[in-house]
Coordinates of C-alpha atoms in Angstrom, one line a residue:
Chain A
X1 CA 15.7 16.2 19.2
X2 CA 16.3 12.6 18.2
X3 CA 13.6 12.8 15.4
X4 CA 15.2 16.0 14.0
X5 CA 18.6 14.2 13.9
X6 CA 17.1 11.2 12.2
X7 CA 15.5 13.5 9.6
X8 CA 18.7 15.3 8.9
X9 CA 20.6 12.0 8.6
X10 CA 17.9 10.7 6.2
X11 CA 18.2 13.9 4.2
X12 CA 21.9 13.6 3.9
X13 CA 21.6 9.9 2.9
X14 CA 19.1 10.9 0.2
X15 CA 21.4 13.6 -1.1
X16 CA 24.2 11.1 -1.2
X17 CA 22.0 8.6 -3.1
X18 CA 21.2 11.2 -5.8
X19 CA 24.9 12.2 -6.0
X20 CA 25.9 8.6 -6.5
X21 CA 23.1 7.2 -8.6
X22 CA 21.3 10.3 -10.0
X23 CA 23.0 10.3 -13.3
X24 CA 22.4 6.6 -13.8
X25 CA 18.7 6.8 -12.8
X26 CA 18.2 9.8 -15.0
X27 CA 19.7 7.9 -18.0
X28 CA 17.5 4.9 -17.3
X29 CA 14.4 7.1 -17.0
X30 CA 15.0 8.9 -20.3
X31 CA 16.0 5.7 -22.2
X32 CA 13.1 3.7 -21.0
X33 CA 10.8 6.7 -21.4
X34 CA 11.5 6.9 -25.1
X35 CA 11.6 9.9 -27.3
X36 CA 8.1 11.2 -26.4
X37 CA 9.0 11.6 -22.7
X38 CA 10.1 15.0 -21.6
X39 CA 13.5 14.2 -20.0
X40 CA 13.4 16.8 -17.2
X41 CA 9.9 15.9 -16.4
X42 CA 10.4 12.2 -16.2
X43 CA 13.7 12.6 -14.2
X44 CA 11.9 14.8 -11.8
X45 CA 9.0 12.4 -11.2
X46 CA 11.4 9.5 -10.7
X47 CA 13.4 11.5 -8.2
X48 CA 10.3 12.6 -6.3
X49 CA 9.0 9.0 -6.0
X50 CA 12.5 7.9 -4.8
X51 CA 12.3 10.6 -2.1
X52 CA 8.8 9.6 -1.1
X53 CA 9.7 5.9 -0.8
X54 CA 13.1 6.5 0.6
X55 CA 12.1 5.7 4.2
X56 CA 10.6 2.4 3.1
X57 CA 13.9 1.1 1.7
X58 CA 15.2 -1.5 4.1
X59 CA 18.2 -2.6 2.2
X60 CA 16.7 -6.0 1.2
X61 CA 17.6 -5.5 -2.4
X62 CA 20.6 -3.8 -3.9
X63 CA 20.2 0.0 -4.1
X64 CA 20.6 -0.1 -7.9
X65 CA 17.8 -2.8 -8.2
X66 CA 15.5 -0.8 -5.9
X67 CA 16.2 2.4 -7.9
X68 CA 15.7 0.7 -11.2
X69 CA 12.4 -0.8 -10.1
X70 CA 11.1 2.6 -9.1
X71 CA 12.3 4.1 -12.4
X72 CA 10.7 1.3 -14.3
X73 CA 7.4 1.6 -12.5
X74 CA 7.3 5.4 -12.9
X75 CA 8.1 5.2 -16.6
X76 CA 5.6 2.4 -17.2
X77 CA 2.9 4.4 -15.5
X78 CA 3.8 7.5 -17.4
X79 CA 3.8 5.6 -20.7
X80 CA 0.4 4.2 -19.9
X81 CA -0.9 7.6 -19.1
X82 CA 0.8 9.1 -22.1
X83 CA -0.9 6.5 -24.3
X84 CA -4.3 7.5 -22.9
X85 CA -3.5 11.2 -23.0
X86 CA -1.8 10.8 -26.4
X87 CA -5.0 9.1 -27.6
X88 CA -7.0 11.8 -26.1
X89 CA -4.9 14.7 -27.3
X90 CA -4.5 13.3 -30.8
X91 CA -7.9 12.6 -31.9
X92 CA -6.5 12.8 -35.4
X93 CA -4.7 9.6 -34.9
X94 CA -7.6 7.3 -35.9
X95 CA -7.8 9.5 -39.0
X96 CA -4.2 8.9 -40.0
X97 CA -3.5 5.3 -38.8
X98 CA 0.0 4.2 -38.9
X99 CA 1.5 7.6 -38.2
X100 CA 4.9 7.6 -36.5
X101 CA 4.4 8.1 -32.7
X102 CA 7.3 10.6 -32.2
X103 CA 7.6 14.1 -33.4
X104 CA 10.3 14.7 -35.8
X105 CA 13.5 16.5 -34.7
X106 CA 14.2 19.2 -37.3
X107 CA 17.9 18.7 -36.9
X108 CA 17.8 15.1 -38.0
X109 CA 18.0 13.9 -41.6
X110 CA 14.5 13.1 -42.8
X111 CA 15.2 9.4 -43.5
X112 CA 16.7 8.8 -40.0
X113 CA 13.8 10.7 -38.4
X114 CA 11.3 8.5 -40.2
X115 CA 13.2 5.4 -39.4
X116 CA 13.4 6.4 -35.8
X117 CA 9.7 7.0 -35.6
X118 CA 9.1 3.6 -37.1
X119 CA 11.5 1.8 -34.7
X120 CA 9.9 3.6 -31.7
X121 CA 6.5 2.7 -32.9
X122 CA 7.5 -0.9 -33.2
X123 CA 9.0 -0.8 -29.7
X124 CA 5.7 0.5 -28.4
X125 CA 4.2 -2.7 -29.7
X126 CA 6.3 -4.8 -27.4
X127 CA 5.4 -5.8 -23.9
X128 CA 6.9 -3.6 -21.2
X129 CA 9.3 -6.3 -19.9
X130 CA 10.5 -7.2 -23.3
X131 CA 10.9 -3.5 -24.3
X132 CA 12.9 -2.8 -21.2
X133 CA 15.2 -5.8 -21.7
X134 CA 15.8 -4.8 -25.3
X135 CA 16.6 -1.2 -24.4
X136 CA 19.0 -2.2 -21.5
X137 CA 20.8 -4.7 -23.7
X138 CA 21.0 -2.7 -27.0
X139 CA 21.0 0.9 -25.9
X140 CA 22.4 0.8 -22.4
X141 CA 24.9 -1.9 -23.4
X142 CA 24.3 -4.0 -20.3
X143 CA 25.1 -7.7 -20.2
X144 CA 22.3 -10.3 -19.7
X145 CA 23.5 -10.9 -16.1
X146 CA 23.5 -7.2 -15.3
X147 CA 20.0 -6.9 -16.6
X148 CA 18.9 -9.9 -14.5
X149 CA 20.4 -8.3 -11.4
X150 CA 18.8 -5.0 -12.1
X151 CA 15.4 -6.2 -12.9
X152 CA 15.4 -8.9 -10.2
X153 CA 14.6 -11.8 -12.6
X154 CA 16.6 -15.0 -13.5
X155 CA 19.1 -14.8 -16.3
X156 CA 17.1 -17.3 -18.3
X157 CA 14.0 -15.1 -18.1
X158 CA 16.1 -12.2 -19.5
X159 CA 17.3 -14.3 -22.3
X160 CA 13.8 -15.3 -23.2
X161 CA 12.5 -11.7 -23.0
X162 CA 15.4 -10.5 -25.1
X163 CA 15.0 -13.1 -27.8
X164 CA 11.2 -12.6 -27.9
X165 CA 11.7 -8.8 -28.1
X166 CA 14.1 -8.9 -31.0
X167 CA 11.9 -11.3 -33.0
X168 CA 8.8 -9.3 -32.3
X169 CA 10.5 -6.0 -33.1
X170 CA 11.8 -7.2 -36.4
X171 CA 8.5 -8.7 -37.3
X172 CA 6.7 -5.4 -36.5
X173 CA 9.2 -3.4 -38.5
X174 CA 9.0 -5.7 -41.4
X175 CA 5.2 -5.5 -41.3
X176 CA 5.4 -1.7 -41.3
X177 CA 7.8 -1.7 -44.3
X178 CA 5.6 -3.9 -46.3
Chain B
X1 CA 20.0 -24.4 -14.5
X2 CA 21.1 -28.0 -14.2
X3 CA 24.9 -28.8 -14.7
X4 CA 24.1 -30.8 -17.8
X5 CA 22.3 -28.0 -19.4
X6 CA 24.5 -25.8 -21.6
X7 CA 24.1 -22.1 -21.1
X8 CA 22.4 -20.5 -24.1
X9 CA 24.7 -17.9 -25.8
X10 CA 23.6 -14.3 -25.6
X11 CA 22.7 -12.9 -29.0
X12 CA 25.0 -10.5 -30.6
X13 CA 23.9 -6.9 -30.2
X14 CA 22.0 -5.7 -33.2
X15 CA 23.9 -2.5 -32.8
X16 CA 27.3 -4.2 -33.1
X17 CA 26.5 -6.5 -36.0
X18 CA 28.4 -5.3 -39.0
X19 CA 27.6 -7.9 -41.6
X20 CA 26.2 -11.1 -40.2
X21 CA 22.6 -10.6 -39.5
X22 CA 21.7 -12.2 -36.2
X23 CA 18.1 -12.9 -36.9
X24 CA 16.8 -14.9 -39.8
X25 CA 14.1 -12.2 -40.6
X26 CA 16.9 -9.6 -40.9
X27 CA 19.0 -11.8 -43.2
X28 CA 16.2 -11.6 -45.8
X29 CA 15.9 -7.8 -45.4
X30 CA 19.3 -6.1 -45.4
X31 CA 17.8 -2.7 -45.7
X32 CA 15.8 -3.2 -42.5
X33 CA 19.0 -4.3 -40.7
X34 CA 20.8 -1.1 -41.8
X35 CA 17.8 1.1 -40.8
X36 CA 17.5 -0.6 -37.4
X37 CA 21.2 -0.3 -36.7
X38 CA 21.4 3.3 -37.6
X39 CA 18.5 4.2 -35.3
X40 CA 19.8 2.1 -32.4
X41 CA 23.3 3.6 -32.8
X42 CA 21.9 7.2 -33.0
X43 CA 19.8 6.5 -29.9
X44 CA 22.7 5.0 -28.0
X45 CA 24.9 8.0 -28.8
X46 CA 22.3 10.5 -27.6
X47 CA 23.5 12.3 -24.5
X48 CA 21.5 11.7 -21.3
X49 CA 19.9 14.4 -19.3
X50 CA 22.1 17.4 -18.5
X51 CA 23.8 17.8 -15.2
X52 CA 21.6 20.8 -14.6
X53 CA 18.4 18.8 -15.1
X54 CA 19.7 16.1 -12.7
X55 CA 20.8 18.6 -10.0
X56 CA 17.5 20.5 -10.2
X57 CA 15.4 17.3 -9.9
X58 CA 17.5 16.1 -7.0
X59 CA 17.2 19.5 -5.2
X60 CA 13.4 19.5 -5.7
X61 CA 13.2 15.9 -4.5
X62 CA 15.2 16.6 -1.3
X63 CA 13.0 19.7 -0.6
X64 CA 9.9 17.5 -1.1
X65 CA 11.4 14.9 1.2
X66 CA 11.7 17.6 4.0
X67 CA 8.1 18.7 3.7
X68 CA 6.4 15.5 2.7
X69 CA 3.5 14.2 4.8
X70 CA 2.5 10.5 5.1
X71 CA 0.1 9.6 2.4
X72 CA -3.1 8.3 4.1
X73 CA -4.3 5.8 1.5
X74 CA -6.4 2.9 2.5
X75 CA -4.2 -0.1 2.5
X76 CA -6.9 -2.6 3.1
X77 CA -10.2 -3.4 1.5
X78 CA -13.2 -5.3 2.8
X79 CA -13.6 -8.7 1.2
X80 CA -16.2 -8.7 -1.6
X81 CA -18.8 -10.7 0.4
X82 CA -18.4 -8.3 3.3
X83 CA -18.6 -5.3 1.0
X84 CA -21.9 -6.5 -0.3
X85 CA -22.9 -7.4 3.3
X86 CA -22.1 -3.8 4.4
X87 CA -24.5 -2.5 1.7
X88 CA -27.2 -4.9 2.9
X89 CA -26.5 -3.9 6.5
X90 CA -26.8 -0.2 5.7
X91 CA -30.1 -0.8 3.8
X92 CA -31.4 -2.8 6.7
X93 CA -30.5 -0.1 9.1
X94 CA -32.2 2.6 7.1
X95 CA -35.4 0.5 7.0
X96 CA -35.3 -0.8 10.6
X97 CA -34.6 2.6 12.3
X98 CA -38.1 4.1 11.5
X99 CA -39.8 0.8 12.0
X100 CA -38.1 0.4 15.4
X101 CA -38.9 3.9 16.3
X102 CA -42.6 3.4 15.4
X103 CA -42.8 0.3 17.4
X104 CA -41.0 2.1 20.3
X105 CA -43.6 4.8 20.2
X106 CA -46.4 2.3 20.5
X107 CA -44.9 -0.2 22.9
X108 CA -42.4 1.5 25.2
X109 CA -43.3 3.6 28.2
X110 CA -43.9 7.3 27.7
X111 CA -40.5 8.6 28.5
X112 CA -38.8 6.3 26.0
X113 CA -41.5 7.0 23.4
X114 CA -40.2 10.6 23.1
X115 CA -37.1 9.1 21.5
X116 CA -39.3 7.1 19.2
X117 CA -41.3 10.2 18.2
X118 CA -38.2 12.1 17.5
X119 CA -36.8 9.3 15.3
X120 CA -40.1 8.7 13.6
X121 CA -41.1 12.3 13.1
X122 CA -37.7 13.4 11.9
X123 CA -37.5 10.5 9.4
X124 CA -41.0 11.2 8.0
X125 CA -40.2 14.9 7.5
X126 CA -36.9 14.1 5.9
X127 CA -38.4 11.8 3.4
X128 CA -41.0 14.3 2.3
X129 CA -40.6 17.3 0.1
X130 CA -43.5 19.2 1.5
X131 CA -44.0 18.3 5.1
X132 CA -47.7 18.4 6.1
X133 CA -49.0 19.2 9.5
X134 CA -49.6 15.6 10.5
X135 CA -45.9 14.7 9.8
X136 CA -44.8 16.9 12.7
X137 CA -44.3 14.6 15.6
X138 CA -47.1 14.7 18.1
X139 CA -46.3 15.7 21.6
X140 CA -45.2 12.8 23.6
X141 CA -47.7 11.4 26.0
X142 CA -47.2 12.3 29.6
X143 CA -47.2 9.8 32.2
X144 CA -47.9 10.6 35.8
X145 CA -44.2 10.3 36.8
X146 CA -42.8 12.7 34.3
X147 CA -41.6 16.1 35.2
X148 CA -42.8 18.9 33.0
X149 CA -39.3 20.3 32.6
X150 CA -38.3 17.1 30.8
X151 CA -41.0 17.3 28.3
X152 CA -42.1 20.8 27.7
X153 CA -39.2 22.0 25.6
X154 CA -40.0 19.4 23.0
X155 CA -43.7 20.1 23.0
X156 CA -43.2 23.8 22.5
X157 CA -40.5 23.4 19.9
X158 CA -40.9 20.4 17.7
X159 CA -37.9 19.5 15.6
X160 CA -37.6 21.9 12.7
X161 CA -38.5 20.3 9.3
X162 CA -35.2 19.2 7.8
X163 CA -36.3 19.8 4.2
X164 CA -35.9 23.5 4.8
X165 CA -32.8 24.6 3.1
X166 CA -30.1 25.2 5.7
X167 CA -28.1 28.3 4.8
X168 CA -24.5 27.4 4.3
X169 CA -22.2 29.6 6.1
X170 CA -20.4 31.8 3.5
X171 CA -16.7 31.8 3.4
X172 CA -15.6 35.0 5.0
X173 CA -13.9 37.4 2.6
X174 CA -10.5 38.7 3.5
X175 CA -12.0 42.1 4.4
X176 CA -14.6 40.6 6.5
X177 CA -12.1 38.4 8.3
X178 CA -9.9 41.4 8.9
X179 CA -12.7 43.5 10.4
X180 CA -14.5 41.0 12.6
X181 CA -12.9 38.5 14.9
X182 CA -10.2 37.4 12.5
X183 CA -8.7 34.6 14.6
X184 CA -12.0 32.8 15.1
X185 CA -13.3 33.1 11.6
X186 CA -10.1 32.5 9.6
X187 CA -8.8 29.5 11.5
X188 CA -11.5 27.0 10.4
X189 CA -11.4 28.3 6.8
X190 CA -7.6 28.0 6.6
X191 CA -7.8 24.5 8.1
X192 CA -10.5 23.5 5.6
X193 CA -8.4 24.8 2.7
X194 CA -5.3 23.2 4.0
X195 CA -7.2 19.9 4.3
X196 CA -8.4 20.2 0.8
X197 CA -5.0 21.2 -0.6
X198 CA -3.4 18.3 1.2
X199 CA -5.8 15.7 -0.4
X200 CA -5.7 17.2 -3.8
X201 CA -1.9 17.7 -4.0
X202 CA -1.4 14.1 -2.9
X203 CA -3.8 12.9 -5.5
X204 CA -2.1 15.0 -8.2
X205 CA 1.3 13.6 -7.2
X206 CA -0.1 10.1 -7.4
X207 CA -2.3 10.4 -10.5
X208 CA 0.4 9.0 -12.8
X209 CA 2.4 6.7 -10.5
X210 CA -0.4 5.2 -8.5
X211 CA -3.7 6.2 -10.0
X212 CA -5.7 3.8 -7.8
X213 CA -4.5 5.4 -4.7
X214 CA -5.1 8.8 -6.3
X215 CA -8.7 7.9 -6.9
X216 CA -9.1 6.7 -3.3
X217 CA -7.9 10.0 -2.1
X218 CA -10.2 11.9 -4.5
X219 CA -13.1 9.8 -3.4
X220 CA -12.4 11.0 0.2
X221 CA -12.0 14.5 -1.2
X222 CA -15.4 14.6 -3.0
X223 CA -17.0 13.1 0.2
X224 CA -15.4 15.6 2.5
X225 CA -15.5 18.7 0.3
X226 CA -18.5 18.4 -2.1
X227 CA -18.3 22.2 -2.6
X228 CA -14.6 22.6 -2.1
X229 CA -12.5 25.4 -3.4
X230 CA -10.2 23.0 -5.3
X231 CA -13.0 21.1 -7.2
X232 CA -11.4 22.0 -10.5
X233 CA -8.0 20.7 -9.6
X234 CA -9.5 17.6 -8.1
X235 CA -11.4 17.0 -11.3
X236 CA -8.2 17.3 -13.4
X237 CA -6.5 14.9 -11.0
X238 CA -9.3 12.4 -11.3
X239 CA -9.4 12.7 -15.1
X240 CA -5.7 12.1 -15.2
X241 CA -5.8 9.1 -12.9
X242 CA -8.7 7.5 -14.8
X243 CA -6.9 8.0 -18.1
X244 CA -3.8 6.4 -16.6
X245 CA -6.0 3.4 -15.8
X246 CA -7.4 3.4 -19.3
X247 CA -10.9 4.2 -17.9
X248 CA -12.0 6.5 -20.6
X249 CA -15.6 5.7 -20.3
X250 CA -15.7 6.3 -16.6
X251 CA -13.8 9.6 -17.2
X252 CA -16.4 10.7 -19.7
X253 CA -19.2 9.8 -17.3
X254 CA -17.6 12.0 -14.6
X255 CA -17.0 14.9 -17.1
X256 CA -20.6 14.6 -18.2
X257 CA -21.6 15.0 -14.6
X258 CA -19.5 18.1 -14.2
X259 CA -20.8 19.5 -17.5
X260 CA -24.4 19.0 -16.2
X261 CA -23.4 21.1 -13.3
X262 CA -21.9 23.6 -15.7
X263 CA -18.4 22.9 -14.2
X264 CA -19.5 24.7 -11.0
X265 CA -16.7 25.9 -8.8
X266 CA -14.1 25.0 -11.5
X267 CA -13.3 28.4 -12.8
X268 CA -9.6 27.9 -13.6
X269 CA -9.9 24.5 -15.1
X270 CA -13.3 24.4 -16.7
X271 CA -12.0 25.1 -20.2
X272 CA -9.5 22.2 -20.0
X273 CA -12.2 19.9 -18.6
X274 CA -14.7 21.0 -21.3
X275 CA -12.2 20.3 -24.1
X276 CA -11.2 16.9 -22.6
X277 CA -14.9 16.0 -22.5
X278 CA -15.3 16.8 -26.1
X279 CA -12.2 14.8 -27.1
X280 CA -13.5 11.8 -25.1
X281 CA -16.9 12.2 -26.7
X282 CA -15.2 12.2 -30.1
X283 CA -13.3 9.1 -29.2
X284 CA -16.4 7.4 -27.9
X285 CA -18.2 8.0 -31.2
X286 CA -20.6 10.6 -29.7
X287 CA -19.8 12.9 -32.6
X288 CA -23.4 14.0 -33.3
X289 CA -23.4 15.5 -29.8
X290 CA -19.8 16.7 -29.9
X291 CA -19.7 18.4 -33.3
X292 CA -21.9 21.4 -32.4
X293 CA -20.0 21.9 -29.1
X294 CA -16.7 21.6 -30.9
X295 CA -17.8 24.2 -33.4
X296 CA -18.9 26.5 -30.5
X297 CA -15.4 26.1 -28.9
X298 CA -13.7 26.9 -32.2
X299 CA -15.7 30.1 -32.6
X300 CA -14.3 31.3 -29.2
X301 CA -11.1 33.1 -30.3
X302 CA -9.9 33.5 -26.8
X303 CA -9.2 29.8 -26.3
X304 CA -5.6 29.0 -25.4
X305 CA -3.7 27.8 -28.5
X306 CA -2.9 24.5 -26.9
X307 CA -6.6 23.8 -26.3
X308 CA -7.6 25.1 -29.7
X309 CA -5.3 22.6 -31.3
X310 CA -6.9 19.8 -29.4
X311 CA -10.4 21.0 -30.3
X312 CA -9.3 21.2 -34.0
X313 CA -8.0 17.6 -33.9
X314 CA -11.2 16.3 -32.2
X315 CA -13.2 18.2 -34.8
X316 CA -11.1 16.6 -37.5
X317 CA -11.7 13.1 -36.0
X318 CA -15.4 13.7 -35.9
X319 CA -15.4 14.9 -39.5
X320 CA -13.5 11.8 -40.5
X321 CA -15.8 9.4 -38.6
X322 CA -18.8 11.0 -40.4
X323 CA -17.1 10.3 -43.7
X324 CA -16.4 14.0 -44.4
X325 CA -12.8 13.5 -45.7
X326 CA -12.6 17.1 -47.1
X327 CA -13.7 18.5 -43.8
X328 CA -11.2 16.4 -42.0
X329 CA -8.3 17.6 -44.2
X330 CA -9.5 21.2 -43.9
X331 CA -9.3 20.9 -40.1
X332 CA -5.8 19.4 -40.2
X333 CA -4.7 22.2 -42.6
X334 CA -6.2 24.7 -40.2
X335 CA -4.2 23.1 -37.4
X336 CA -1.0 23.6 -39.3
X337 CA -1.8 27.2 -40.1
X338 CA -2.7 28.0 -36.5
X339 CA -0.1 25.9 -34.8
X340 CA 2.7 25.3 -37.2
X341 CA 4.9 24.2 -34.3
X342 CA 2.2 22.5 -32.3
X343 CA 2.8 19.3 -30.4
X344 CA 1.1 17.2 -33.1
X345 CA 2.2 19.2 -36.1
X346 CA 4.6 16.5 -37.3
X347 CA 1.9 13.9 -37.3
X348 CA -0.6 16.1 -38.9
X349 CA 1.8 16.9 -41.7
X350 CA 2.4 13.2 -42.1
X351 CA -1.3 12.6 -42.2
X352 CA -1.7 15.2 -44.9
X353 CA 1.2 13.6 -46.9
X354 CA 3.3 16.8 -46.6

């Protein structure tokens, strides 16, 4: 009886967690996942992992930090897997080196679509920590302190990652242009 | 940070910068700055996932939470020196058991020697493909104190040679189960299948997020169910986990093994696995071997379009690696004709300069 009650309380807490943070987690997942990630697929996987790890959460970290770590890990693993599968599924890639990594959206102007593909390809060339810091800062609009809190690292480390990411991104883009 | 140290200012957002370029590299390249800004702005303005997507994912996760079972992955590992020690121990045991049994049969009293005979005889027969008469254990010596009842059964019926193929019990069909003692036949079968399904579904769920744990589970699966009904699904999960870990070579070795076995028991997934193997072969430079197989795949018109596209691209890659530029372009064009909206169509168009 007691166990059943605990289960139903846990379920209610989990539902509440999704209600409060679901949108935010889904946004992180799609932003970090990049244009190649299937939004509904990545959101579903992140939510499933949250559910499977829910009972392990002991409240030692902030809920948002815990959720972000899960999202970050899931996306990172998916990207790794995507790189392998992408390599596997696109055997033509070695044939056409330097291709943009994302498929073009027909609704976008051609120039923006090309530029977008170039920027995402350059972002793929960054380390995972640098890439995430850059996306959170530039696209999510978070402050350095907020990123530090979310990722669980010192503010100084965020500053370093961000600076490194920007330089590297620009260098990679410049190399592609030339 | 020490009190004397001045906090470093956060850089201006690239997205907000109107005129003053924040990075020296960008100052020299205004066109790059414009391009970067336009992409970042467009990206930042993209709407996130819809409410419906979020609601559906949350509902599925809560359902999963209700039915989930604890994942039994091994959380510890033997230290390296003990792992090698375990192998040595196992080898020593394999060698020592027959030696010990032989010694026992010589040295120990008659009653105990029957045990030695059993061990020694059984091992000898096991290690031989064609058991000869002299490998069948000789009847144990009788001592005066032995009662016949203790010994006779073994004299009359020596252990059956283990090399004889033991008929595997066939899975009962639904009709057979329905007609004859359904409860007794169906229960172990259902339990087996449930055990298989549990291991494979957990491995599939972990293949991306925790591929190492998925491989541990699959190792248990192959060990427990070498002829399981979900071999194909397990193979897909293993392939996915290995690719997540970047273990292409290991994945190819496994697929080669399945191919040698003609993808036995993998009816629903054999095609996918076959194509993945050919792609990996193309990637590993085994084009001489892969090309005829790819051509054979292409000649099968019934192949699913998704797989056909992958076969075409692998074929194109092999053509290119053998220096056949025209063949490569022909394959890429064929891809666009057959799959104009295929997942790699944009990249193929780009490669063709279209």
